[in-house]
Amino acid sequence: ADLTHIRNFSIIAHIDHGKSTLADRLIQRCGGLTEREMTAQVLDNMDIEKERGITIKAQTVRLDYTAKDGQTYELNLMDTPGHVDFAYEVSRSLAACEGALLVVDAAQGVEAQTLANVYQSIEHDHEIVPVINKIDLPAAEPEKVKAEIEEVIGLDASEAVLASAKAGIGIDEILEAIVTKIPAPKGDRDAPLKAMLVDSWYDPYLGVVILVRVINGVLKKGQQIKFMIGGTEHLVDRVGCMRPKIEQLPELGPGEIGFITAQIKEIAQTRVGDTITTVKNPAAEPLPGFKEVQPVVFCGLFPVDANDFEKLRDSIHKLRLNDASFSFEMETSAALGFGFRCGFLGLLHLEIIQERLSREYDLDLITTAPSVVYDIHMNNGELRQLHNPADMPDANHIDHIDEPWIEATIYVPDEYLGALLKLCQDRRGIQKDLTYVGGRAQIKYELPLNEVVFDFYDRLKSISRGYASFDYHQIGMREGDLVKMNILVNNEPVDALSMIVHRGAAEARGRHMCERLKDLIPRHLFKIPIQAAIGGKVIARETIAALRKDVTAKCYGGDITRKKKLLEKQKEGKKRMREYGSVQIPQEAFIAALRMG
Ligand code: GDP
Ligand code: MG
């Protein structure tokens, strides 16, 4: 298409502010799908996305819009993932656009996630079109939200479009604003090919599909292309766009967004942010902004039923076909048997993978406590990266330990501020900033990631009755007074329950864990000590009393059918128990003990 008739934009919104609903409206208005083909929210196409109402993978769709000036424009709408775990993907999607719609809920106002994305958008020099959505709601306060956009973000909101994606209000105004306000892309058709790899996914029919934004040159079927960072070469066998149905095209020219397939077998070969060029006439250098994505949260995944190990392995391999951002390696645990140590971009990413394994592959799993990656500086100068508390070297050989820190931005209504500050303080937070914006506080805290991965987000939501919003980014490694805490059951350490904790928090956490286990482990014929220990030093202790003889007698005496039933029940129970230092620990105990609270 003619460059001047192309508009590339993304939609920025906090979760639930109406991004997907608006995208659907735009598709519908531009005739991308017939009424019958419009199932709700076509852009969110995974079950989990639909249920949780968040976008996990970026998708894009091309629309033809005939504007009031009589010209037909090619609009490329890029949907961006709506969660902090996928911040890098968001940055690449934004880099592929010239503008953005900033969708703000007329009843909720500006939220933390909105801000993070809007600042990124501004960094990419985007033209930003504010859209105040949900004006149909009785609680809508469009004027107040306009003022908030100006005050908080510093954007001129006087021409913000007032819309209701649900009721179909303001849709034409939004489309006109896209055409008139967002600039057309620039690019040189005669320069060597330079295209950004924005996203990729595995399609059962097409294989690996790559979403691209062409900067310079032309992408065509039959070209031999090269990934400048990944280093591999491939033959392009399909070029097209999504409307959102797939449509093949003769080429993608400068400024255009579309997809290619190139007989690529593994998604791991396609790195988001890589630059695609031709082998024959390569570009001089790759595009800026590429980043290697690294998992930041690790945990062990074990099958509840040890016989499911093979199934778990196959399922993990299959999932990995579609998501190269999680990593895994085999792990054995004395308590839990064979499983995998997996790495994720964040806690939500972990939950998604875990949920897909149980839902799509029908697996019952035990997840060990999530852990971040620590830099262990040894006395001999060696640096070790620790992903698993079980691999912690002897404390005598350690010089010091560095842990990852984040900067968190939290928005919270005034009445919950006190409780929230306490939560941050309890998690070793360092307050950096506290400002008020229209009845709400914006706080910035530096926090150790380790304190956030457990249950910070859940606590934040429950403290604020769901009203606080939270966003974070990593700010580097800092030295911490960290120790490995072991949990011993009947004097034997249970590897699956060991964790790295800050020395100051160890006692409280250890006590809590012992108390929980005391309730979770059934009584035996002997006394069972449960201890939390750092090195050889016990810091917390509970004891499960022995089962009294007469209780057993009562149980096993009496009528024969009842006895049989009991035996059967026991057998069943056995399967789901792991023996530890001659103590039978039910699987549920591990799961429940690891759930902090
Ligand atoms: P997203 O998380 O930003 O993609 O938000 P969704 O598009 O999934 O919308 C979140 C919820 O808000 C859904 O229940 C929508 O039906 C609802 N919603 C979206 N737009 C509007 C609107 O204009 N008015 C009202 N009343 N509800 C809306
Ligand atoms: Mg959505």
mmCIF file of N, CA, C and O in Angstrom, residues 16 31 39 43 77 99 149 199 221 301 307 341 379 434 457 521 543 552 566:
data_model
loop_
_atom_site.group_PDB
_atom_site.id
_atom_site.type_symbol
_atom_site.label_atom_id
_atom_site.label_comp_id
_atom_site.label_asym_id
_atom_site.label_seq_id
_atom_site.Cartn_x
_atom_site.Cartn_y
_atom_site.Cartn_z
ATOM 1 N N ASP A 16 -9.189 -4.791 31.961
ATOM 2 C CA ASP A 16 -10.632 -4.586 32.148
ATOM 3 C C ASP A 16 -11.164 -3.222 31.736
ATOM 4 O O ASP A 16 -12.341 -2.965 31.903
ATOM 5 N N GLY A 31 -15.601 -4.112 8.846
ATOM 6 C CA GLY A 31 -16.018 -5.249 8.028
ATOM 7 C C GLY A 31 -15.042 -6.400 8.011
ATOM 8 O O GLY A 31 -15.058 -7.224 7.093
ATOM 9 N N THR A 39 -17.269 -13.840 17.331
ATOM 10 C CA THR A 39 -17.503 -14.368 18.667
ATOM 11 C C THR A 39 -16.885 -13.313 19.560
ATOM 12 O O THR A 39 -16.037 -12.546 19.119
ATOM 13 N N LEU A 43 -9.737 -11.179 19.491
ATOM 14 C CA LEU A 43 -8.291 -11.027 19.628
ATOM 15 C C LEU A 43 -7.709 -11.838 20.783
ATOM 16 O O LEU A 43 -6.549 -12.180 20.774
ATOM 17 N N LEU A 77 -3.900 -2.815 13.593
ATOM 18 C CA LEU A 77 -4.154 -2.714 15.039
ATOM 19 C C LEU A 77 -3.354 -3.799 15.731
ATOM 20 O O LEU A 77 -3.512 -4.976 15.461
ATOM 21 N N GLY A 99 1.573 5.095 16.712
ATOM 22 C CA GLY A 99 0.648 5.739 17.630
ATOM 23 C C GLY A 99 -0.074 4.745 18.500
ATOM 24 O O GLY A 99 0.097 3.531 18.357
ATOM 25 N N ILE A 149 -6.053 12.435 33.258
ATOM 26 C CA ILE A 149 -5.101 12.138 32.184
ATOM 27 C C ILE A 149 -4.122 13.306 32.015
ATOM 28 O O ILE A 149 -2.924 13.107 31.850
ATOM 29 N N ASP A 199 6.553 -10.824 17.022
ATOM 30 C CA ASP A 199 5.982 -11.904 17.821
ATOM 31 C C ASP A 199 6.008 -13.166 16.958
ATOM 32 O O ASP A 199 6.173 -13.088 15.739
ATOM 33 N N LYS A 221 7.467 -13.749 -0.861
ATOM 34 C CA LYS A 221 7.574 -15.200 -0.917
ATOM 35 C C LYS A 221 8.777 -15.567 -1.790
ATOM 36 O O LYS A 221 9.044 -14.904 -2.788
ATOM 37 N N LEU A 301 8.143 -28.389 39.131
ATOM 38 C CA LEU A 301 6.827 -28.962 38.841
ATOM 39 C C LEU A 301 6.961 -30.475 38.907
ATOM 40 O O LEU A 301 7.786 -31.058 38.197
ATOM 41 N N ASN A 307 3.581 -41.906 38.251
ATOM 42 C CA ASN A 307 3.439 -42.548 36.941
ATOM 43 C C ASN A 307 3.183 -41.552 35.816
ATOM 44 O O ASN A 307 3.247 -41.906 34.649
ATOM 45 N N ARG A 341 12.490 -28.526 36.821
ATOM 46 C CA ARG A 341 12.735 -27.186 37.318
ATOM 47 C C ARG A 341 12.410 -26.254 36.162
ATOM 48 O O ARG A 341 13.023 -26.365 35.099
ATOM 49 N N ASN A 379 33.733 -17.605 48.060
ATOM 50 C CA ASN A 379 34.983 -17.084 48.633
ATOM 51 C C ASN A 379 36.124 -17.096 47.620
ATOM 52 O O ASN A 379 36.990 -16.232 47.644
ATOM 53 N N LEU A 434 5.760 9.286 47.213
ATOM 54 C CA LEU A 434 4.352 9.175 47.589
ATOM 55 C C LEU A 434 3.664 10.460 47.161
ATOM 56 O O LEU A 434 3.987 11.541 47.654
ATOM 57 N N TYR A 457 1.152 -9.877 45.290
ATOM 58 C CA TYR A 457 0.045 -9.391 44.473
ATOM 59 C C TYR A 457 -1.307 -9.757 45.101
ATOM 60 O O TYR A 457 -2.212 -8.936 45.163
ATOM 61 N N ILE A 521 0.164 -32.680 58.613
ATOM 62 C CA ILE A 521 0.682 -34.053 58.637
ATOM 63 C C ILE A 521 -0.114 -34.860 59.663
ATOM 64 O O ILE A 521 -0.252 -34.435 60.806
ATOM 65 N N THR A 543 5.756 -29.993 67.495
ATOM 66 C CA THR A 543 5.774 -31.446 67.620
ATOM 67 C C THR A 543 4.373 -31.996 67.384
ATOM 68 O O THR A 543 3.400 -31.464 67.927
ATOM 69 N N THR A 552 -6.165 -46.151 68.257
ATOM 70 C CA THR A 552 -5.987 -47.134 67.186
ATOM 71 C C THR A 552 -6.847 -48.352 67.452
ATOM 72 O O THR A 552 -7.478 -48.887 66.545
ATOM 73 N N LEU A 566 -11.980 -48.886 56.263
ATOM 74 C CA LEU A 566 -10.835 -48.137 56.754
ATOM 75 C C LEU A 566 -9.549 -48.547 56.043
ATOM 76 O O LEU A 566 -8.753 -47.715 55.621
#
